[in-house]
CSV table of C-alpha atoms (C1' of nucleotides) in Angstrom, one decimal:
chain,number,residue,atom,x,y,z
A,22,MET,CA,0.2,-5.6,-16.1
A,23,ASN,CA,-2.1,-2.2,-15.8
A,24,ASP,CA,-5.1,-3.0,-16.1
A,25,LEU,CA,-8.4,-0.8,-15.6
A,26,PRO,CA,-8.5,1.3,-12.4
A,27,ARG,CA,-10.8,-0.1,-9.6
A,28,SER,CA,-12.2,3.3,-9.3
A,29,GLY,CA,-11.4,7.1,-10.0
A,30,CYS,CA,-10.9,8.0,-6.8
A,31,PRO,CA,-7.6,10.0,-6.4
A,32,ILE,CA,-6.9,7.8,-3.0
A,33,ASN,CA,-7.5,4.3,-4.7
A,34,LEU,CA,-5.5,5.4,-7.8
A,35,THR,CA,-2.5,6.6,-5.4
A,36,LEU,CA,-2.9,3.5,-4.1
A,37,GLU,CA,-2.8,0.9,-7.3
A,38,ALA,CA,0.0,3.4,-8.0
A,39,LEU,CA,2.1,3.0,-5.2
A,40,GLY,CA,0.3,0.6,-2.7
A,41,ASP,CA,2.3,-2.2,-2.7
A,42,ARG,CA,5.1,-3.0,-0.5
A,43,TRP,CA,8.6,-2.2,-2.0
A,44,SER,CA,7.8,0.7,-4.4
A,45,LEU,CA,7.8,3.9,-1.8
A,46,ILE,CA,10.5,2.2,-0.3
A,47,VAL,CA,12.9,2.6,-3.5
A,48,ILE,CA,11.6,6.5,-4.0
A,49,ARG,CA,12.2,6.7,-0.5
A,50,ASP,CA,16.0,5.6,-0.9
A,51,ILE,CA,16.6,7.9,-4.1
A,52,ILE,CA,14.7,11.2,-2.2
A,53,PHE,CA,16.3,10.5,0.9
A,54,GLY,CA,19.1,8.1,0.4
A,55,ASN,CA,20.6,9.9,-2.3
A,56,ARG,CA,20.5,6.9,-4.2
A,57,ARG,CA,21.1,6.9,-7.9
A,58,HIS,CA,22.2,2.8,-9.0
A,59,TYR,CA,20.7,-0.4,-9.0
A,60,ARG,CA,23.8,-1.8,-7.1
A,61,GLU,CA,23.4,1.1,-4.4
A,62,LEU,CA,19.4,0.5,-3.9
A,63,LEU,CA,20.4,-3.3,-3.8
A,64,THR,CA,22.8,-3.3,-1.2
A,65,ARG,CA,22.8,-0.4,0.7
A,66,SER,CA,18.8,-1.0,1.4
A,67,GLU,CA,17.6,-1.1,5.4
A,68,GLU,CA,15.3,-3.4,4.3
A,69,GLY,CA,16.9,-6.0,2.3
A,70,ILE,CA,15.1,-5.8,-0.6
A,71,ALA,CA,15.4,-8.9,-3.3
A,72,SER,CA,17.3,-8.2,-6.5
A,73,ASN,CA,14.4,-9.7,-8.6
A,74,ILE,CA,11.8,-7.3,-6.9
A,75,LEU,CA,14.0,-4.3,-7.3
A,76,ALA,CA,14.5,-4.8,-10.8
A,77,ASP,CA,10.7,-5.6,-11.3
A,78,ARG,CA,9.9,-2.4,-9.8
A,79,LEU,CA,12.3,-0.1,-11.3
A,80,LYS,CA,10.7,-1.2,-14.5
A,81,ARG,CA,7.2,-0.9,-13.3
A,82,LEU,CA,8.4,2.9,-11.3
A,83,MET,CA,9.8,3.8,-15.4
A,84,ALA,CA,6.2,2.4,-17.2
A,85,GLY,CA,4.4,4.9,-14.6
A,86,GLY,CA,6.8,7.8,-15.1
A,87,PHE,CA,8.3,7.8,-11.8
A,88,LEU,CA,11.6,7.6,-12.7
A,89,THR,CA,13.8,7.9,-15.7
A,90,ARG,CA,16.8,5.9,-16.6
A,91,GLU,CA,19.7,7.3,-18.3
A,92,ASP,CA,23.1,5.6,-19.1
A,93,ASP,CA,26.5,6.2,-16.6
A,94,PRO,CA,29.0,7.4,-18.4
A,95,SER,CA,31.8,5.9,-16.0
A,96,HIS,CA,30.6,2.1,-16.9
A,97,LYS,CA,28.6,1.1,-20.4
A,98,GLN,CA,26.4,-1.3,-18.5
A,99,LYS,CA,26.0,1.4,-15.4
A,100,ALA,CA,22.3,3.2,-15.2
A,101,ILE,CA,21.4,6.7,-13.3
A,102,TYR,CA,18.1,6.4,-11.9
A,103,SER,CA,16.6,10.0,-11.8
A,104,LEU,CA,13.2,11.5,-10.0
A,105,THR,CA,10.2,12.8,-12.2
A,106,GLU,CA,8.8,15.6,-10.8
A,107,LYS,CA,5.8,13.7,-10.0
A,108,THR,CA,7.6,11.5,-8.3
A,109,ILE,CA,9.3,15.0,-6.0
A,110,GLN,CA,5.5,15.7,-5.5
A,111,LEU,CA,5.4,12.5,-3.0
A,112,VAL,CA,7.7,14.7,-0.5
A,113,PRO,CA,4.7,16.5,1.5
A,114,LEU,CA,2.7,12.7,1.4
A,115,LEU,CA,6.2,10.9,2.7
A,116,ALA,CA,6.2,13.3,5.6
A,117,ALA,CA,2.5,12.9,6.4
A,118,MET,CA,3.8,8.8,6.4
A,119,ALA,CA,6.6,9.4,8.0
A,120,ALA,CA,4.9,11.9,11.2
A,121,TRP,CA,2.3,9.1,11.6
A,122,GLY,CA,5.0,6.6,11.4
A,123,ARG,CA,6.8,8.4,14.5
A,124,ARG,CA,3.9,8.4,16.6
A,125,HIS,CA,2.2,5.2,16.1
A,126,THR,CA,5.0,2.6,15.2
A,127,ALA,CA,7.9,1.7,17.4
A,128,VAL,CA,10.2,3.8,14.5
A,129,SER,CA,14.0,3.6,15.4
A,130,ARG,CA,15.5,6.5,17.2
A,131,PRO,CA,18.0,7.8,14.3
A,132,LEU,CA,15.6,7.4,11.8
A,133,ALA,CA,12.7,9.1,13.9
A,134,ILE,CA,14.9,12.3,14.5
A,135,ARG,CA,15.1,12.4,10.8
A,136,ALA,CA,11.1,12.0,10.5
A,137,LYS,CA,11.1,15.0,13.7
A,138,LEU,CA,12.7,17.0,11.7
A,139,LEU,CA,10.4,16.8,8.0
A,140,GLU,CA,7.9,16.8,10.3
A,141,GLU,CA,8.7,20.0,12.2
A,142,GLY,CA,10.6,21.7,9.3
A,143,GLY,CA,6.8,21.6,7.7
A,144,PRO,CA,5.4,22.5,4.4
A,145,ALA,CA,8.6,25.5,3.9
A,146,LEU,CA,11.4,22.6,4.4
A,147,TRP,CA,9.8,20.4,2.4
A,148,ALA,CA,9.5,23.1,-0.5
A,149,ILE,CA,13.6,23.5,0.1
A,150,LEU,CA,13.9,19.3,-0.5
A,151,MET,CA,11.7,19.4,-3.4
A,152,ASP,CA,13.9,22.7,-5.1
A,153,GLU,CA,17.1,20.3,-4.6
A,154,LEU,CA,15.4,17.2,-5.3
A,155,ARG,CA,14.2,19.2,-9.0
A,156,ALA,CA,18.0,21.1,-9.2
A,157,THR,CA,20.0,17.2,-8.6
A,158,HIS,CA,17.4,15.1,-10.6
A,159,LEU,CA,15.7,17.5,-13.4
A,160,MET,CA,18.1,20.0,-14.1
A,161,LYS,CA,21.4,17.4,-14.1
A,162,GLN,CA,23.6,20.4,-12.4
A,163,ALA,CA,25.2,20.7,-9.2
A,164,ALA,CA,22.4,21.6,-6.6
A,165,THR,CA,22.4,23.5,-3.3
A,166,THR,CA,21.5,20.4,-1.0
A,167,ASP,CA,21.2,22.0,2.7
A,168,ALA,CA,18.0,20.2,3.2
A,169,PHE,CA,19.1,16.9,2.4
A,170,ALA,CA,22.1,17.7,4.2
A,171,ARG,CA,20.7,19.5,7.8
A,172,LEU,CA,18.4,15.6,7.6
A,173,GLN,CA,21.5,13.7,6.8
A,174,ASP,CA,23.5,15.5,10.0
A,175,ALA,CA,21.1,15.2,11.7
A,176,TYR,CA,20.7,11.3,11.5
A,177,GLU,CA,24.4,10.7,11.8
A,178,ALA,CA,24.3,13.1,15.1
A,179,GLU,CA,22.0,10.6,16.4
A,180,LEU,CA,24.0,7.9,15.2
A,181,SER,CA,26.8,8.7,17.1
A,182,GLN,CA,25.3,9.6,19.8
A,183,ASN,CA,23.8,5.8,20.2
A,184,ALA,CA,27.6,4.4,19.4
B,29,MET,CA,1.0,-13.0,10.4
B,30,ASN,CA,3.1,-10.1,11.6
B,31,ASP,CA,6.9,-10.9,11.9
B,32,LEU,CA,9.8,-9.1,13.0
B,33,PRO,CA,9.3,-5.2,10.7
B,34,ARG,CA,12.1,-4.9,7.7
B,35,SER,CA,13.6,-1.5,9.6
B,36,GLY,CA,12.7,1.0,12.4
B,37,CYS,CA,12.2,3.3,9.1
B,38,PRO,CA,8.7,5.1,9.8
B,39,ILE,CA,7.9,5.4,6.1
B,40,ASN,CA,8.8,1.8,6.3
B,41,LEU,CA,6.0,1.0,9.0
B,42,THR,CA,3.4,2.8,8.1
B,43,LEU,CA,4.0,1.3,5.2
B,44,GLU,CA,4.3,-2.4,6.8
B,45,ALA,CA,0.8,-1.3,8.4
B,46,LEU,CA,-1.2,-0.2,5.6
B,47,GLY,CA,0.2,-0.9,2.6
B,48,ASP,CA,-1.5,-3.3,0.9
B,49,ARG,CA,-4.4,-2.8,-1.8
B,50,TRP,CA,-7.3,-2.9,0.9
B,51,SER,CA,-6.9,-1.8,4.3
B,52,LEU,CA,-6.5,1.7,3.5
B,53,ILE,CA,-9.8,1.3,1.3
B,54,VAL,CA,-11.9,0.2,3.9
B,55,ILE,CA,-10.8,3.1,6.5
B,56,ARG,CA,-11.4,5.8,3.6
B,57,ASP,CA,-14.8,4.4,3.4
B,58,ILE,CA,-15.5,4.9,7.4
B,59,ILE,CA,-13.9,7.8,7.8
B,60,PHE,CA,-15.4,9.9,4.6
B,61,GLY,CA,-18.4,7.2,3.4
B,62,ASN,CA,-19.3,6.6,7.3
B,63,ARG,CA,-19.8,2.9,6.5
B,64,ARG,CA,-20.1,1.9,10.4
B,65,HIS,CA,-21.1,-2.2,9.1
B,66,TYR,CA,-19.8,-4.8,7.1
B,67,ARG,CA,-22.7,-4.7,4.8
B,68,GLU,CA,-22.2,-1.1,3.9
B,69,LEU,CA,-18.4,-1.4,3.0
B,70,LEU,CA,-19.4,-4.4,1.3
B,71,THR,CA,-22.2,-3.2,-0.8
B,72,ARG,CA,-21.2,0.3,-1.1
B,73,SER,CA,-17.6,-0.1,-2.1
B,74,GLU,CA,-16.8,1.6,-5.0
B,75,GLU,CA,-13.9,-0.8,-5.6
B,76,GLY,CA,-16.0,-3.8,-5.2
B,77,ILE,CA,-14.1,-5.7,-2.9
B,78,ALA,CA,-14.6,-9.0,-1.7
B,79,SER,CA,-16.6,-10.3,0.7
B,80,ASN,CA,-13.5,-12.8,2.0
B,81,ILE,CA,-10.8,-9.8,1.9
B,82,LEU,CA,-13.1,-7.7,4.1
B,83,ALA,CA,-13.9,-10.0,6.5
B,84,ASP,CA,-9.9,-10.4,6.5
B,85,ARG,CA,-8.7,-6.2,6.6
B,86,LEU,CA,-11.2,-5.5,9.3
B,87,LYS,CA,-10.0,-8.4,11.5
B,88,ARG,CA,-6.7,-7.3,11.2
B,89,LEU,CA,-7.4,-3.7,11.5
B,90,MET,CA,-8.4,-4.4,14.7
B,91,ALA,CA,-5.4,-6.9,15.9
B,92,GLY,CA,-3.4,-4.0,15.0
B,93,GLY,CA,-5.1,-1.3,16.8
B,94,PHE,CA,-7.0,0.1,13.8
B,95,LEU,CA,-10.5,-0.7,14.0
B,96,THR,CA,-12.6,-1.7,17.5
B,97,ARG,CA,-16.1,-3.7,17.2
B,98,GLU,CA,-19.5,-3.3,19.2
B,99,ASP,CA,-22.1,-5.1,18.8
B,100,ASP,CA,-25.3,-3.3,17.4
B,101,PRO,CA,-28.1,-3.0,19.5
B,102,SER,CA,-30.9,-3.3,16.4
B,103,HIS,CA,-29.6,-6.6,15.7
B,104,LYS,CA,-28.1,-9.4,17.3
B,105,GLN,CA,-25.6,-10.5,14.3
B,106,LYS,CA,-24.9,-7.1,13.8
B,107,ALA,CA,-21.5,-5.1,14.2
B,108,ILE,CA,-20.0,-1.2,14.1
B,109,TYR,CA,-16.8,-0.5,13.8
B,110,SER,CA,-15.6,2.1,15.3
B,111,LEU,CA,-11.9,4.5,14.7
B,112,THR,CA,-9.6,4.6,16.8
B,113,GLU,CA,-7.6,7.5,17.4
B,114,LYS,CA,-4.5,6.5,16.0
B,115,THR,CA,-6.6,6.1,12.7
B,116,ILE,CA,-8.3,9.3,13.1
B,117,GLN,CA,-4.9,10.7,12.8
B,118,LEU,CA,-4.1,8.9,8.8
B,119,VAL,CA,-6.3,12.0,7.8
B,120,PRO,CA,-3.3,14.1,6.8
B,121,LEU,CA,-2.3,11.3,5.1
B,122,LEU,CA,-5.2,10.6,3.3
B,123,ALA,CA,-5.7,14.4,2.5
B,124,ALA,CA,-2.0,14.0,1.1
B,125,MET,CA,-2.7,11.1,-0.8
B,126,ALA,CA,-5.7,12.3,-2.3
B,127,ALA,CA,-4.2,15.8,-3.1
B,128,TRP,CA,-1.3,14.1,-4.9
B,129,GLY,CA,-3.9,12.1,-6.9
B,130,ARG,CA,-5.6,14.8,-8.0
B,131,ARG,CA,-2.5,16.5,-9.3
B,132,HIS,CA,-1.1,13.1,-11.0
B,133,THR,CA,-3.7,10.6,-11.9
B,134,ALA,CA,-6.9,10.5,-14.2
B,135,VAL,CA,-9.6,10.7,-11.2
B,136,SER,CA,-13.2,11.2,-11.5
B,137,ARG,CA,-14.7,15.0,-11.3
B,138,PRO,CA,-17.2,14.0,-8.4
B,139,LEU,CA,-14.3,12.0,-6.2
B,140,ALA,CA,-12.0,15.2,-7.4
B,141,ILE,CA,-13.9,18.3,-6.1
B,142,ARG,CA,-13.8,16.3,-2.8
B,143,ALA,CA,-10.1,15.9,-2.7
B,144,LYS,CA,-10.0,19.4,-3.5
B,145,LEU,CA,-11.7,20.8,-0.9
B,146,LEU,CA,-9.9,18.8,1.3
B,147,GLU,CA,-6.5,20.5,-0.1
B,148,GLU,CA,-7.9,23.8,0.2
B,149,GLY,CA,-8.8,23.5,3.7
B,150,GLY,CA,-6.0,22.1,4.7
B,151,PRO,CA,-4.9,21.4,8.6
B,152,ALA,CA,-7.5,23.7,9.6
B,153,LEU,CA,-10.0,21.8,7.9
B,154,TRP,CA,-8.3,18.1,8.6
B,155,ALA,CA,-8.6,19.1,12.2
B,156,ILE,CA,-12.7,19.9,12.1
B,157,LEU,CA,-13.0,16.7,10.7
B,158,MET,CA,-10.5,14.9,12.8
B,159,ASP,CA,-12.4,16.2,16.2
B,160,GLU,CA,-15.5,15.5,14.3
B,161,LEU,CA,-14.4,11.8,13.9
B,162,ARG,CA,-12.9,11.4,17.7
B,163,ALA,CA,-16.9,13.1,18.9
B,164,THR,CA,-19.0,10.1,16.4
B,165,HIS,CA,-16.4,7.4,16.6
B,166,LEU,CA,-14.5,7.6,20.7
B,167,MET,CA,-17.3,9.8,22.8
B,168,LYS,CA,-20.1,7.8,21.0
B,169,GLN,CA,-22.4,10.4,21.1
B,170,ALA,CA,-24.6,13.1,19.0
B,171,ALA,CA,-21.9,14.5,17.1
B,172,THR,CA,-21.6,18.0,15.1
B,173,THR,CA,-20.7,17.0,11.5
B,174,ASP,CA,-20.0,20.4,9.7
B,175,ALA,CA,-16.6,19.6,7.5
B,176,PHE,CA,-18.3,16.1,6.8
B,177,ALA,CA,-21.4,17.6,5.8
B,178,ARG,CA,-19.3,20.3,3.6
B,179,LEU,CA,-17.2,17.8,1.8
B,180,GLN,CA,-20.4,15.2,1.5
B,181,ASP,CA,-22.4,18.2,0.0
B,182,ALA,CA,-19.7,19.0,-2.3
B,183,TYR,CA,-19.6,15.9,-3.6
B,184,GLU,CA,-23.6,15.5,-4.6
B,185,ALA,CA,-23.4,18.8,-6.0
B,186,GLU,CA,-20.7,17.8,-8.2
B,187,LEU,CA,-22.9,14.3,-9.4
B,188,SER,CA,-26.0,16.6,-9.8
B,189,GLN,CA,-24.0,18.6,-12.2
B,190,ASN,CA,-23.4,15.5,-14.2
B,191,ALA,CA,-26.6,14.6,-14.6
C,11,DA,C1',-45.8,-20.8,11.1
C,12,DA,C1',-43.5,-20.5,7.0
C,13,DT,C1',-41.1,-18.1,3.5
C,14,DA,C1',-38.1,-14.7,2.4
C,15,DT,C1',-34.6,-11.7,3.3
C,16,DC,C1',-30.5,-9.6,5.5
C,17,DT,C1',-26.8,-10.5,9.2
C,18,DG,C1',-21.6,-11.4,9.1
C,19,DA,C1',-19.0,-14.1,7.5
C,20,DT,C1',-16.2,-18.6,5.7
C,21,DT,C1',-15.0,-22.1,2.5
C,22,DG,C1',-12.9,-24.4,-1.9
C,23,DC,C1',-10.2,-23.1,-5.7
C,24,DA,C1',-7.5,-20.5,-9.3
C,25,DT,C1',-4.5,-16.8,-10.3
C,26,DT,C1',-0.8,-13.4,-8.9
C,27,DA,C1',2.8,-11.3,-6.3
C,28,DT,C1',6.2,-11.6,-3.0
C,29,DG,C1',11.0,-14.6,-1.5
C,30,DC,C1',15.6,-16.7,-2.2
C,31,DA,C1',19.4,-18.3,-4.0
C,32,DA,C1',21.5,-19.3,-8.3
C,33,DT,C1',23.0,-17.4,-12.5
C,34,DC,C1',23.8,-14.6,-16.9
C,35,DA,C1',26.9,-12.2,-19.4
C,36,DG,C1',28.7,-7.7,-20.6
C,37,DT,C1',32.5,-4.4,-18.3
C,38,DA,C1',36.3,-3.0,-16.0
C,39,DT,C1',39.6,-4.0,-12.6
C,40,DC,C1',44.3,-6.1,-11.9
D,25,DG,C1',43.6,-14.2,-18.1
D,26,DA,C1',41.8,-14.0,-13.4
D,27,DT,C1',38.3,-11.7,-10.5
D,28,DA,C1',34.9,-8.3,-9.5
D,29,DC,C1',31.3,-5.5,-10.2
D,30,DT,C1',27.8,-3.7,-13.4
D,31,DG,C1',22.1,-5.1,-13.8
D,32,DA,C1',19.7,-7.8,-14.1
D,33,DT,C1',17.2,-12.7,-14.9
D,34,DT,C1',15.4,-17.6,-13.8
D,35,DG,C1',13.6,-21.7,-11.4
D,36,DC,C1',11.6,-22.7,-7.7
D,37,DA,C1',8.9,-21.9,-3.3
D,38,DT,C1',5.7,-19.9,-0.6
D,39,DA,C1',2.0,-16.3,0.3
D,40,DA,C1',-1.5,-13.1,-0.8
D,41,DT,C1',-5.2,-11.7,-3.5
D,42,DG,C1',-9.7,-12.1,-5.8
D,43,DC,C1',-14.3,-15.0,-7.0
D,44,DA,C1',-18.1,-17.1,-6.6
D,45,DA,C1',-20.6,-19.8,-3.7
D,46,DT,C1',-22.0,-21.2,0.5
D,47,DC,C1',-22.7,-20.7,5.2
D,48,DA,C1',-26.1,-20.4,9.4
D,49,DG,C1',-28.2,-16.9,12.9
D,50,DA,C1',-31.5,-13.2,13.3
D,51,DT,C1',-35.4,-10.8,11.6
D,52,DA,C1',-39.1,-9.5,8.9
D,53,DT,C1',-43.1,-10.3,5.8
D,54,DT,C1',-47.2,-12.9,4.9
DNA sequence: AATATCTGATTGCATTATGCAATCAGTATC
DNA sequence: GATACTGATTGCATAATGCAATCAGATATT
């Protein structure tokens, strides 16, 4: 699958690692949607990812060191996917994408408000979110999830306004 | 070419607009490499883009409002490609990609130093660079290009050290 | 005036990625 | 024992990508 990189440019290498139509969607859902299982990623995806594509991307992301996989004790066939540190460090990149998208694409309102909060919170909020993700995904302990909850609350508040 | 978006998520929409293996490479070369012509983009590309892909991407980027095209007075078949404001606003996103790539991929040294400068300069340097790009691409006047020159000088200094 | 070179592309063809629908074999639930 | 849920895989069609060759008009060279 992986040949030699086209160049040693950091932008190019980032693009080669994540520049397809689905990898960042999966990562986004794990980070902001707190999805940890295959079935959650498959059925609760806004974009409707196909099962074979999801399986392929999970495989690739694990091979690339973006995700790790453990057995879920509750079900012998169930797996839990966790973020690695390098994936957690994509938060600023996702924030930049969200900020640009909010300005220059036709985003839907409930999703825009989350992007707005993420942008206005700036590096300080990103750092908090990243620490929470580290606690959840790397240390495997109950974490305080203030930043996540804040983003989630804002999103749900926006949803209920439109209802 | 463009169907309905898969979702209204800003990250997804950004990905749908630019999430392929070449669009951002072309934009990067125009922004940081100051390429303005088809032939420059084709032959001076680190990654070796194919001519048909380049032609397709230029077409798509123009259709998407990322680039504009004018005739070059020096040659009746020559075209000059310019950035639009929304493309200039990708600078922070490219900076985030470069910063992540520098930490987590095997970047080459001369290209890494440019990414380092871009990261350390932070939003202040990005703003300067963006203003220079506006002057060059939007106002069509001779612009002071300090930030660009700084990045270029650092890159060349690094190159000559390795020689 | 002929030739060569440079301009921004396009064409043909092979390979690869993506997408949809159906299916799979274990596991758990009822 | 039937049903549903688990993380996938398979078959097949369509779309994107990549390489090499080629194009015609414009300019430069001799």
